[in-house]
Amino acid sequence: MGNGQGSTGNVIAAVCSFFIPGLGQLVQGRVLAAILWFITACIAGVLTWVLTLSLLPFGWFLVAILSCINAAVYRARH
């Protein structure tokens, strides 16, 4: 979609990944990365939910931020 860091495609992908980790990578055509980010977010969300006794399940949010950054700085290899 985009040509590198800061491109419109990467900004859209980053926004998508903020809401659903891996969605931005999927928009970029990176299916395996999308699946891995989503699974990581699910695991992190469950772990932090269990560890904090469901008071502060912040794991999903942390992975969403990392996934967002990953989508934003992605540069396709030509």
PDB file of N, CA, C and O in Angstrom:
ATOM      1  N   MET A   1       0.822  -1.186   0.000  1.00  0.00           N
ATOM      2  CA  MET A   1       0.000   0.000   0.000  1.00  0.00           C
ATOM      3  C   MET A   1       0.872   1.258   0.000  1.00  0.00           C
ATOM      4  O   MET A   1       0.817   2.049  -0.890  1.00  0.00           O
ATOM      5  N   GLY A   2       1.716   1.421   1.036  1.00  0.00           N
ATOM      6  CA  GLY A   2       2.569   2.594   1.090  1.00  0.00           C
ATOM      7  C   GLY A   2       3.983   2.255   0.671  1.00  0.00           C
ATOM      8  O   GLY A   2       4.314   1.121   0.415  1.00  0.00           O
ATOM      9  N   ASN A   3       4.815   3.297   0.606  1.00  0.00           N
ATOM     10  CA  ASN A   3       6.193   3.073   0.184  1.00  0.00           C
ATOM     11  C   ASN A   3       7.187   3.155   1.313  1.00  0.00           C
ATOM     12  O   ASN A   3       8.381   3.095   1.090  1.00  0.00           O
ATOM     13  N   GLY A   4       6.746   3.340   2.522  1.00  0.00           N
ATOM     14  CA  GLY A   4       7.697   3.382   3.627  1.00  0.00           C
ATOM     15  C   GLY A   4       7.187   4.198   4.777  1.00  0.00           C
ATOM     16  O   GLY A   4       6.047   4.636   4.803  1.00  0.00           O
ATOM     17  N   GLN A   5       8.066   4.382   5.744  1.00  0.00           N
ATOM     18  CA  GLN A   5       7.732   5.083   6.966  1.00  0.00           C
ATOM     19  C   GLN A   5       7.126   6.451   6.666  1.00  0.00           C
ATOM     20  O   GLN A   5       7.667   7.222   5.890  1.00  0.00           O
ATOM     21  N   GLY A   6       5.973   6.737   7.279  1.00  0.00           N
ATOM     22  CA  GLY A   6       5.317   8.022   7.103  1.00  0.00           C
ATOM     23  C   GLY A   6       4.408   8.113   5.901  1.00  0.00           C
ATOM     24  O   GLY A   6       3.723   9.102   5.721  1.00  0.00           O
ATOM     25  N   SER A   7       4.384   7.085   5.059  1.00  0.00           N
ATOM     26  CA  SER A   7       3.509   7.124   3.892  1.00  0.00           C
ATOM     27  C   SER A   7       2.055   6.998   4.339  1.00  0.00           C
ATOM     28  O   SER A   7       1.754   6.535   5.428  1.00  0.00           O
ATOM     29  N   THR A   8       1.148   7.421   3.483  1.00  0.00           N
ATOM     30  CA  THR A   8      -0.272   7.360   3.797  1.00  0.00           C
ATOM     31  C   THR A   8      -0.706   5.942   4.114  1.00  0.00           C
ATOM     32  O   THR A   8      -1.460   5.702   5.058  1.00  0.00           O
ATOM     33  N   GLY A   9      -0.214   4.977   3.347  1.00  0.00           N
ATOM     34  CA  GLY A   9      -0.564   3.581   3.591  1.00  0.00           C
ATOM     35  C   GLY A   9      -0.125   3.106   4.961  1.00  0.00           C
ATOM     36  O   GLY A   9      -0.863   2.385   5.634  1.00  0.00           O
ATOM     37  N   ASN A  10       1.056   3.517   5.386  1.00  0.00           N
ATOM     38  CA  ASN A  10       1.544   3.109   6.698  1.00  0.00           C
ATOM     39  C   ASN A  10       0.799   3.804   7.826  1.00  0.00           C
ATOM     40  O   ASN A  10       0.595   3.218   8.881  1.00  0.00           O
ATOM     41  N   VAL A  11       0.381   5.028   7.606  1.00  0.00           N
ATOM     42  CA  VAL A  11      -0.398   5.737   8.625  1.00  0.00           C
ATOM     43  C   VAL A  11      -1.752   5.047   8.804  1.00  0.00           C
ATOM     44  O   VAL A  11      -2.194   4.812   9.928  1.00  0.00           O
ATOM     45  N   ILE A  12      -2.398   4.694   7.710  1.00  0.00           N
ATOM     46  CA  ILE A  12      -3.677   3.976   7.775  1.00  0.00           C
ATOM     47  C   ILE A  12      -3.476   2.626   8.461  1.00  0.00           C
ATOM     48  O   ILE A  12      -4.267   2.238   9.329  1.00  0.00           O
ATOM     49  N   ALA A  13      -2.422   1.922   8.104  1.00  0.00           N
ATOM     50  CA  ALA A  13      -2.132   0.627   8.715  1.00  0.00           C
ATOM     51  C   ALA A  13      -1.877   0.775  10.213  1.00  0.00           C
ATOM     52  O   ALA A  13      -2.328  -0.049  11.010  1.00  0.00           O
ATOM     53  N   ALA A  14      -1.164   1.812  10.600  1.00  0.00           N
ATOM     54  CA  ALA A  14      -0.873   2.042  12.018  1.00  0.00           C
ATOM     55  C   ALA A  14      -2.158   2.303  12.805  1.00  0.00           C
ATOM     56  O   ALA A  14      -2.339   1.775  13.903  1.00  0.00           O
ATOM     57  N   VAL A  15      -3.045   3.096  12.245  1.00  0.00           N
ATOM     58  CA  VAL A  15      -4.322   3.378  12.913  1.00  0.00           C
ATOM     59  C   VAL A  15      -5.134   2.090  13.053  1.00  0.00           C
ATOM     60  O   VAL A  15      -5.712   1.815  14.109  1.00  0.00           O
ATOM     61  N   CYS A  16      -5.156   1.283  12.004  1.00  0.00           N
ATOM     62  CA  CYS A  16      -5.871   0.006  12.059  1.00  0.00           C
ATOM     63  C   CYS A  16      -5.294  -0.895  13.147  1.00  0.00           C
ATOM     64  O   CYS A  16      -6.040  -1.521  13.905  1.00  0.00           O
ATOM     65  N   SER A  17      -3.970  -0.951  13.248  1.00  0.00           N
ATOM     66  CA  SER A  17      -3.321  -1.799  14.240  1.00  0.00           C
ATOM     67  C   SER A  17      -3.522  -1.295  15.654  1.00  0.00           C
ATOM     68  O   SER A  17      -3.451  -2.070  16.601  1.00  0.00           O
ATOM     69  N   PHE A  18      -3.769  -0.020  15.811  1.00  0.00           N
ATOM     70  CA  PHE A  18      -4.022   0.511  17.147  1.00  0.00           C
ATOM     71  C   PHE A  18      -5.324  -0.062  17.704  1.00  0.00           C
ATOM     72  O   PHE A  18      -5.419  -0.403  18.867  1.00  0.00           O
ATOM     73  N   PHE A  19      -6.334  -0.186  16.855  1.00  0.00           N
ATOM     74  CA  PHE A  19      -7.630  -0.686  17.309  1.00  0.00           C
ATOM     75  C   PHE A  19      -7.676  -2.213  17.390  1.00  0.00           C
ATOM     76  O   PHE A  19      -8.225  -2.771  18.326  1.00  0.00           O
ATOM     77  N   ILE A  20      -7.090  -2.879  16.409  1.00  0.00           N
ATOM     78  CA  ILE A  20      -7.013  -4.344  16.411  1.00  0.00           C
ATOM     79  C   ILE A  20      -5.589  -4.721  15.996  1.00  0.00           C
ATOM     80  O   ILE A  20      -5.236  -4.570  14.826  1.00  0.00           O
ATOM     81  N   PRO A  21      -4.782  -5.165  16.957  1.00  0.00           N
ATOM     82  CA  PRO A  21      -3.398  -5.528  16.626  1.00  0.00           C
ATOM     83  C   PRO A  21      -3.350  -6.555  15.496  1.00  0.00           C
ATOM     84  O   PRO A  21      -4.037  -7.566  15.528  1.00  0.00           O
ATOM     85  N   GLY A  22      -2.560  -6.243  14.478  1.00  0.00           N
ATOM     86  CA  GLY A  22      -2.433  -7.132  13.329  1.00  0.00           C
ATOM     87  C   GLY A  22      -3.243  -6.684  12.127  1.00  0.00           C
ATOM     88  O   GLY A  22      -2.930  -7.055  11.001  1.00  0.00           O
ATOM     89  N   LEU A  23      -4.258  -5.875  12.352  1.00  0.00           N
ATOM     90  CA  LEU A  23      -5.093  -5.425  11.232  1.00  0.00           C
ATOM     91  C   LEU A  23      -4.292  -4.565  10.259  1.00  0.00           C
ATOM     92  O   LEU A  23      -4.437  -4.683   9.045  1.00  0.00           O
ATOM     93  N   GLY A  24      -3.420  -3.732  10.776  1.00  0.00           N
ATOM     94  CA  GLY A  24      -2.575  -2.902   9.909  1.00  0.00           C
ATOM     95  C   GLY A  24      -1.633  -3.736   9.068  1.00  0.00           C
ATOM     96  O   GLY A  24      -1.427  -3.465   7.886  1.00  0.00           O
ATOM     97  N   GLN A  25      -1.071  -4.775   9.671  1.00  0.00           N
ATOM     98  CA  GLN A  25      -0.195  -5.664   8.919  1.00  0.00           C
ATOM     99  C   GLN A  25      -0.989  -6.388   7.835  1.00  0.00           C
ATOM    100  O   GLN A  25      -0.498  -6.599   6.739  1.00  0.00           O
ATOM    101  N   LEU A  26      -2.236  -6.742   8.142  1.00  0.00           N
ATOM    102  CA  LEU A  26      -3.095  -7.371   7.150  1.00  0.00           C
ATOM    103  C   LEU A  26      -3.387  -6.414   5.999  1.00  0.00           C
ATOM    104  O   LEU A  26      -3.344  -6.803   4.827  1.00  0.00           O
ATOM    105  N   VAL A  27      -3.618  -5.157   6.305  1.00  0.00           N
ATOM    106  CA  VAL A  27      -3.840  -4.125   5.279  1.00  0.00           C
ATOM    107  C   VAL A  27      -2.608  -3.999   4.385  1.00  0.00           C
ATOM    108  O   VAL A  27      -2.722  -3.778   3.182  1.00  0.00           O
ATOM    109  N   GLN A  28      -1.429  -4.178   4.974  1.00  0.00           N
ATOM    110  CA  GLN A  28      -0.183  -4.103   4.214  1.00  0.00           C
ATOM    111  C   GLN A  28       0.106  -5.380   3.433  1.00  0.00           C
ATOM    112  O   GLN A  28       1.079  -5.441   2.695  1.00  0.00           O
ATOM    113  N   GLY A  29      -0.712  -6.394   3.604  1.00  0.00           N
ATOM    114  CA  GLY A  29      -0.518  -7.650   2.887  1.00  0.00           C
ATOM    115  C   GLY A  29       0.411  -8.617   3.598  1.00  0.00           C
ATOM    116  O   GLY A  29       0.882  -9.579   3.015  1.00  0.00           O
ATOM    117  N   ARG A  30       0.676  -8.394   4.858  1.00  0.00           N
ATOM    118  CA  ARG A  30       1.571  -9.236   5.659  1.00  0.00           C
ATOM    119  C   ARG A  30       0.729 -10.149   6.543  1.00  0.00           C
ATOM    120  O   ARG A  30       0.542  -9.904   7.722  1.00  0.00           O
ATOM    121  N   VAL A  31       0.236 -11.226   5.964  1.00  0.00           N
ATOM    122  CA  VAL A  31      -0.721 -12.100   6.646  1.00  0.00           C
ATOM    123  C   VAL A  31      -0.120 -12.777   7.870  1.00  0.00           C
ATOM    124  O   VAL A  31      -0.737 -12.779   8.947  1.00  0.00           O
ATOM    125  N   LEU A  32       1.066 -13.353   7.748  1.00  0.00           N
ATOM    126  CA  LEU A  32       1.677 -14.047   8.880  1.00  0.00           C
ATOM    127  C   LEU A  32       1.938 -13.087  10.040  1.00  0.00           C
ATOM    128  O   LEU A  32       1.647 -13.403  11.197  1.00  0.00           O
ATOM    129  N   ALA A  33       2.458 -11.914   9.736  1.00  0.00           N
ATOM    130  CA  ALA A  33       2.698 -10.912  10.781  1.00  0.00           C
ATOM    131  C   ALA A  33       1.382 -10.515  11.441  1.00  0.00           C
ATOM    132  O   ALA A  33       1.321 -10.340  12.665  1.00  0.00           O
ATOM    133  N   ALA A  34       0.325 -10.375  10.668  1.00  0.00           N
ATOM    134  CA  ALA A  34      -0.987 -10.009  11.205  1.00  0.00           C
ATOM    135  C   ALA A  34      -1.486 -11.055  12.191  1.00  0.00           C
ATOM    136  O   ALA A  34      -1.936 -10.733  13.294  1.00  0.00           O
ATOM    137  N   ILE A  35      -1.371 -12.310  11.800  1.00  0.00           N
ATOM    138  CA  ILE A  35      -1.821 -13.400  12.670  1.00  0.00           C
ATOM    139  C   ILE A  35      -1.001 -13.426  13.964  1.00  0.00           C
ATOM    140  O   ILE A  35      -1.558 -13.551  15.063  1.00  0.00           O
ATOM    141  N   LEU A  36       0.309 -13.273  13.842  1.00  0.00           N
ATOM    142  CA  LEU A  36       1.169 -13.306  15.024  1.00  0.00           C
ATOM    143  C   LEU A  36       0.887 -12.137  15.974  1.00  0.00           C
ATOM    144  O   LEU A  36       0.861 -12.322  17.194  1.00  0.00           O
ATOM    145  N   TRP A  37       0.691 -10.939  15.447  1.00  0.00           N
ATOM    146  CA  TRP A  37       0.379  -9.787  16.295  1.00  0.00           C
ATOM    147  C   TRP A  37      -0.950  -9.983  17.013  1.00  0.00           C
ATOM    148  O   TRP A  37      -1.074  -9.668  18.201  1.00  0.00           O
ATOM    149  N   PHE A  38      -1.949 -10.512  16.304  1.00  0.00           N
ATOM    150  CA  PHE A  38      -3.259 -10.707  16.914  1.00  0.00           C
ATOM    151  C   PHE A  38      -3.203 -11.767  18.015  1.00  0.00           C
ATOM    152  O   PHE A  38      -3.737 -11.567  19.107  1.00  0.00           O
ATOM    153  N   ILE A  39      -2.527 -12.868  17.746  1.00  0.00           N
ATOM    154  CA  ILE A  39      -2.396 -13.928  18.750  1.00  0.00           C
ATOM    155  C   ILE A  39      -1.626 -13.419  19.967  1.00  0.00           C
ATOM    156  O   ILE A  39      -2.001 -13.683  21.115  1.00  0.00           O
ATOM    157  N   THR A  40      -0.566 -12.660  19.727  1.00  0.00           N
ATOM    158  CA  THR A  40       0.216 -12.080  20.820  1.00  0.00           C
ATOM    159  C   THR A  40      -0.651 -11.160  21.677  1.00  0.00           C
ATOM    160  O   THR A  40      -0.579 -11.189  22.910  1.00  0.00           O
ATOM    161  N   ALA A  41      -1.479 -10.354  21.037  1.00  0.00           N
ATOM    162  CA  ALA A  41      -2.364  -9.449  21.770  1.00  0.00           C
ATOM    163  C   ALA A  41      -3.368 -10.226  22.609  1.00  0.00           C
ATOM    164  O   ALA A  41      -3.641  -9.860  23.765  1.00  0.00           O
ATOM    165  N   CYS A  42      -3.914 -11.291  22.053  1.00  0.00           N
ATOM    166  CA  CYS A  42      -4.874 -12.110  22.797  1.00  0.00           C
ATOM    167  C   CYS A  42      -4.216 -12.740  24.022  1.00  0.00           C
ATOM    168  O   CYS A  42      -4.772 -12.702  25.124  1.00  0.00           O
ATOM    169  N   ILE A  43      -3.033 -13.301  23.835  1.00  0.00           N
ATOM    170  CA  ILE A  43      -2.314 -13.929  24.951  1.00  0.00           C
ATOM    171  C   ILE A  43      -1.971 -12.889  26.013  1.00  0.00           C
ATOM    172  O   ILE A  43      -2.173 -13.114  27.211  1.00  0.00           O
ATOM    173  N   ALA A  44      -1.454 -11.741  25.592  1.00  0.00           N
ATOM    174  CA  ALA A  44      -1.079 -10.689  26.542  1.00  0.00           C
ATOM    175  C   ALA A  44      -2.299 -10.163  27.292  1.00  0.00           C
ATOM    176  O   ALA A  44      -2.239  -9.906  28.492  1.00  0.00           O
ATOM    177  N   GLY A  45      -3.407 -10.017  26.584  1.00  0.00           N
ATOM    178  CA  GLY A  45      -4.638  -9.554  27.233  1.00  0.00           C
ATOM    179  C   GLY A  45      -5.124 -10.527  28.288  1.00  0.00           C
ATOM    180  O   GLY A  45      -5.479 -10.129  29.404  1.00  0.00           O
ATOM    181  N   VAL A  46      -5.120 -11.807  27.954  1.00  0.00           N
ATOM    182  CA  VAL A  46      -5.562 -12.826  28.910  1.00  0.00           C
ATOM    183  C   VAL A  46      -4.613 -12.904  30.101  1.00  0.00           C
ATOM    184  O   VAL A  46      -5.059 -12.961  31.256  1.00  0.00           O
ATOM    185  N   LEU A  47      -3.310 -12.897  29.842  1.00  0.00           N
ATOM    186  CA  LEU A  47      -2.343 -12.980  30.934  1.00  0.00           C
ATOM    187  C   LEU A  47      -2.477 -11.813  31.910  1.00  0.00           C
ATOM    188  O   LEU A  47      -2.489 -12.014  33.129  1.00  0.00           O
ATOM    189  N   THR A  48      -2.577 -10.604  31.383  1.00  0.00           N
ATOM    190  CA  THR A  48      -2.684  -9.458  32.287  1.00  0.00           C
ATOM    191  C   THR A  48      -4.045  -9.432  32.976  1.00  0.00           C
ATOM    192  O   THR A  48      -4.157  -8.964  34.101  1.00  0.00           O
ATOM    193  N   TRP A  49      -5.063  -9.946  32.331  1.00  0.00           N
ATOM    194  CA  TRP A  49      -6.390 -10.025  32.951  1.00  0.00           C
ATOM    195  C   TRP A  49      -6.346 -10.987  34.137  1.00  0.00           C
ATOM    196  O   TRP A  49      -6.862 -10.698  35.204  1.00  0.00           O
ATOM    197  N   VAL A  50      -5.697 -12.139  33.941  1.00  0.00           N
ATOM    198  CA  VAL A  50      -5.589 -13.134  35.004  1.00  0.00           C
ATOM    199  C   VAL A  50      -4.675 -12.632  36.128  1.00  0.00           C
ATOM    200  O   VAL A  50      -4.994 -12.753  37.312  1.00  0.00           O
ATOM    201  N   LEU A  51      -3.536 -12.066  35.768  1.00  0.00           N
ATOM    202  CA  LEU A  51      -2.566 -11.629  36.776  1.00  0.00           C
ATOM    203  C   LEU A  51      -3.054 -10.466  37.625  1.00  0.00           C
ATOM    204  O   LEU A  51      -2.679 -10.338  38.785  1.00  0.00           O
ATOM    205  N   THR A  52      -3.877  -9.608  37.055  1.00  0.00           N
ATOM    206  CA  THR A  52      -4.374  -8.457  37.818  1.00  0.00           C
ATOM    207  C   THR A  52      -5.774  -8.700  38.351  1.00  0.00           C
ATOM    208  O   THR A  52      -6.425  -7.774  38.820  1.00  0.00           O
ATOM    209  N   LEU A  53      -6.235  -9.939  38.261  1.00  0.00           N
ATOM    210  CA  LEU A  53      -7.578 -10.300  38.714  1.00  0.00           C
ATOM    211  C   LEU A  53      -8.641  -9.456  38.021  1.00  0.00           C
ATOM    212  O   LEU A  53      -9.586  -8.987  38.627  1.00  0.00           O
ATOM    213  N   SER A  54      -8.454  -9.244  36.743  1.00  0.00           N
ATOM    214  CA  SER A  54      -9.339  -8.515  35.839  1.00  0.00           C
ATOM    215  C   SER A  54      -9.512  -7.036  36.186  1.00  0.00           C
ATOM    216  O   SER A  54     -10.435  -6.390  35.729  1.00  0.00           O
ATOM    217  N   LEU A  55      -8.611  -6.497  36.981  1.00  0.00           N
ATOM    218  CA  LEU A  55      -8.692  -5.084  37.322  1.00  0.00           C
ATOM    219  C   LEU A  55      -8.052  -4.192  36.262  1.00  0.00           C
ATOM    220  O   LEU A  55      -8.488  -3.074  36.036  1.00  0.00           O
ATOM    221  N   LEU A  56      -7.007  -4.711  35.609  1.00  0.00           N
ATOM    222  CA  LEU A  56      -6.280  -3.879  34.671  1.00  0.00           C
ATOM    223  C   LEU A  56      -5.693  -4.735  33.545  1.00  0.00           C
ATOM    224  O   LEU A  56      -4.505  -5.009  33.522  1.00  0.00           O
ATOM    225  N   PRO A  57      -6.528  -5.172  32.600  1.00  0.00           N
ATOM    226  CA  PRO A  57      -6.017  -6.005  31.495  1.00  0.00           C
ATOM    227  C   PRO A  57      -5.338  -5.154  30.417  1.00  0.00           C
ATOM    228  O   PRO A  57      -5.878  -4.921  29.345  1.00  0.00           O
ATOM    229  N   PHE A  58      -4.147  -4.663  30.711  1.00  0.00           N
ATOM    230  CA  PHE A  58      -3.452  -3.724  29.827  1.00  0.00           C
ATOM    231  C   PHE A  58      -2.605  -4.399  28.755  1.00  0.00           C
ATOM    232  O   PHE A  58      -2.054  -3.726  27.895  1.00  0.00           O
ATOM    233  N   GLY A  59      -2.501  -5.717  28.769  1.00  0.00           N
ATOM    234  CA  GLY A  59      -1.647  -6.424  27.813  1.00  0.00           C
ATOM    235  C   GLY A  59      -2.053  -6.181  26.377  1.00  0.00           C
ATOM    236  O   GLY A  59      -1.214  -5.956  25.507  1.00  0.00           O
ATOM    237  N   TRP A  60      -3.354  -6.228  26.098  1.00  0.00           N
ATOM    238  CA  TRP A  60      -3.865  -5.989  24.743  1.00  0.00           C
ATOM    239  C   TRP A  60      -3.422  -4.600  24.275  1.00  0.00           C
ATOM    240  O   TRP A  60      -2.962  -4.426  23.159  1.00  0.00           O
ATOM    241  N   PHE A  61      -3.558  -3.604  25.134  1.00  0.00           N
ATOM    242  CA  PHE A  61      -3.218  -2.229  24.785  1.00  0.00           C
ATOM    243  C   PHE A  61      -1.727  -2.089  24.479  1.00  0.00           C
ATOM    244  O   PHE A  61      -1.350  -1.433  23.503  1.00  0.00           O
ATOM    245  N   LEU A  62      -0.882  -2.711  25.286  1.00  0.00           N
ATOM    246  CA  LEU A  62       0.565  -2.632  25.047  1.00  0.00           C
ATOM    247  C   LEU A  62       0.947  -3.256  23.711  1.00  0.00           C
ATOM    248  O   LEU A  62       1.743  -2.687  22.955  1.00  0.00           O
ATOM    249  N   VAL A  63       0.367  -4.414  23.406  1.00  0.00           N
ATOM    250  CA  VAL A  63       0.658  -5.061  22.128  1.00  0.00           C
ATOM    251  C   VAL A  63       0.094  -4.227  20.983  1.00  0.00           C
ATOM    252  O   VAL A  63       0.703  -4.132  19.915  1.00  0.00           O
ATOM    253  N   ALA A  64      -1.056  -3.589  21.185  1.00  0.00           N
ATOM    254  CA  ALA A  64      -1.633  -2.731  20.148  1.00  0.00           C
ATOM    255  C   ALA A  64      -0.690  -1.578  19.810  1.00  0.00           C
ATOM    256  O   ALA A  64      -0.504  -1.242  18.638  1.00  0.00           O
ATOM    257  N   ILE A  65      -0.075  -0.992  20.821  1.00  0.00           N
ATOM    258  CA  ILE A  65       0.883   0.103  20.602  1.00  0.00           C
ATOM    259  C   ILE A  65       2.089  -0.404  19.801  1.00  0.00           C
ATOM    260  O   ILE A  65       2.519   0.232  18.835  1.00  0.00           O
ATOM    261  N   LEU A  66       2.629  -1.556  20.183  1.00  0.00           N
ATOM    262  CA  LEU A  66       3.782  -2.106  19.467  1.00  0.00           C
ATOM    263  C   LEU A  66       3.427  -2.483  18.032  1.00  0.00           C
ATOM    264  O   LEU A  66       4.207  -2.255  17.107  1.00  0.00           O
ATOM    265  N   SER A  67       2.248  -3.040  17.841  1.00  0.00           N
ATOM    266  CA  SER A  67       1.788  -3.397  16.505  1.00  0.00           C
ATOM    267  C   SER A  67       1.594  -2.147  15.635  1.00  0.00           C
ATOM    268  O   SER A  67       1.919  -2.137  14.450  1.00  0.00           O
ATOM    269  N   CYS A  68       1.090  -1.106  16.252  1.00  0.00           N
ATOM    270  CA  CYS A  68       0.901   0.179  15.571  1.00  0.00           C
ATOM    271  C   CYS A  68       2.248   0.736  15.101  1.00  0.00           C
ATOM    272  O   CYS A  68       2.390   1.168  13.956  1.00  0.00           O
ATOM    273  N   ILE A  69       3.236   0.706  15.970  1.00  0.00           N
ATOM    274  CA  ILE A  69       4.575   1.184  15.614  1.00  0.00           C
ATOM    275  C   ILE A  69       5.170   0.328  14.500  1.00  0.00           C
ATOM    276  O   ILE A  69       5.747   0.848  13.538  1.00  0.00           O
ATOM    277  N   ASN A  70       4.995  -0.986  14.606  1.00  0.00           N
ATOM    278  CA  ASN A  70       5.512  -1.896  13.586  1.00  0.00           C
ATOM    279  C   ASN A  70       4.905  -1.598  12.222  1.00  0.00           C
ATOM    280  O   ASN A  70       5.606  -1.584  11.213  1.00  0.00           O
ATOM    281  N   ALA A  71       3.619  -1.334  12.178  1.00  0.00           N
ATOM    282  CA  ALA A  71       2.952  -1.021  10.902  1.00  0.00           C
ATOM    283  C   ALA A  71       3.406   0.338  10.373  1.00  0.00           C
ATOM    284  O   ALA A  71       3.573   0.525   9.170  1.00  0.00           O
ATOM    285  N   ALA A  72       3.638   1.290  11.275  1.00  0.00           N
ATOM    286  CA  ALA A  72       4.015   2.639  10.854  1.00  0.00           C
ATOM    287  C   ALA A  72       5.398   2.705  10.244  1.00  0.00           C
ATOM    288  O   ALA A  72       5.637   3.473   9.319  1.00  0.00           O
ATOM    289  N   VAL A  73       6.321   1.907  10.746  1.00  0.00           N
ATOM    290  CA  VAL A  73       7.703   1.982  10.252  1.00  0.00           C
ATOM    291  C   VAL A  73       8.020   0.934   9.199  1.00  0.00           C
ATOM    292  O   VAL A  73       9.159   0.859   8.726  1.00  0.00           O
ATOM    293  N   TYR A  74       7.042   0.148   8.804  1.00  0.00           N
ATOM    294  CA  TYR A  74       7.261  -0.909   7.822  1.00  0.00           C
ATOM    295  C   TYR A  74       7.703  -0.337   6.473  1.00  0.00           C
ATOM    296  O   TYR A  74       7.162   0.656   6.004  1.00  0.00           O
ATOM    297  N   ARG A  75       8.703  -0.958   5.906  1.00  0.00           N
ATOM    298  CA  ARG A  75       9.186  -0.562   4.595  1.00  0.00           C
ATOM    299  C   ARG A  75       9.226  -1.814   3.728  1.00  0.00           C
ATOM    300  O   ARG A  75       9.965  -2.751   4.015  1.00  0.00           O
ATOM    301  N   ALA A  76       8.429  -1.814   2.677  1.00  0.00           N
ATOM    302  CA  ALA A  76       8.355  -2.983   1.775  1.00  0.00           C
ATOM    303  C   ALA A  76       9.681  -3.159   1.043  1.00  0.00           C
ATOM    304  O   ALA A  76      10.316  -2.189   0.640  1.00  0.00           O
ATOM    305  N   ARG A  77      10.072  -4.410   0.897  1.00  0.00           N
ATOM    306  CA  ARG A  77      11.287  -4.703   0.122  1.00  0.00           C
ATOM    307  C   ARG A  77      10.905  -4.837  -1.346  1.00  0.00           C
ATOM    308  O   ARG A  77       9.931  -5.466  -1.688  1.00  0.00           O
ATOM    309  N   HIS A  78      11.688  -4.229  -2.173  1.00  0.00           N
ATOM    310  CA  HIS A  78      11.372  -4.281  -3.618  1.00  0.00           C
ATOM    311  C   HIS A  78      12.239  -5.262  -4.339  1.00  0.00           C
ATOM    312  O   HIS A  78      13.295  -5.558  -4.118  1.00  0.00           O
TER     313      HIS A  78
END
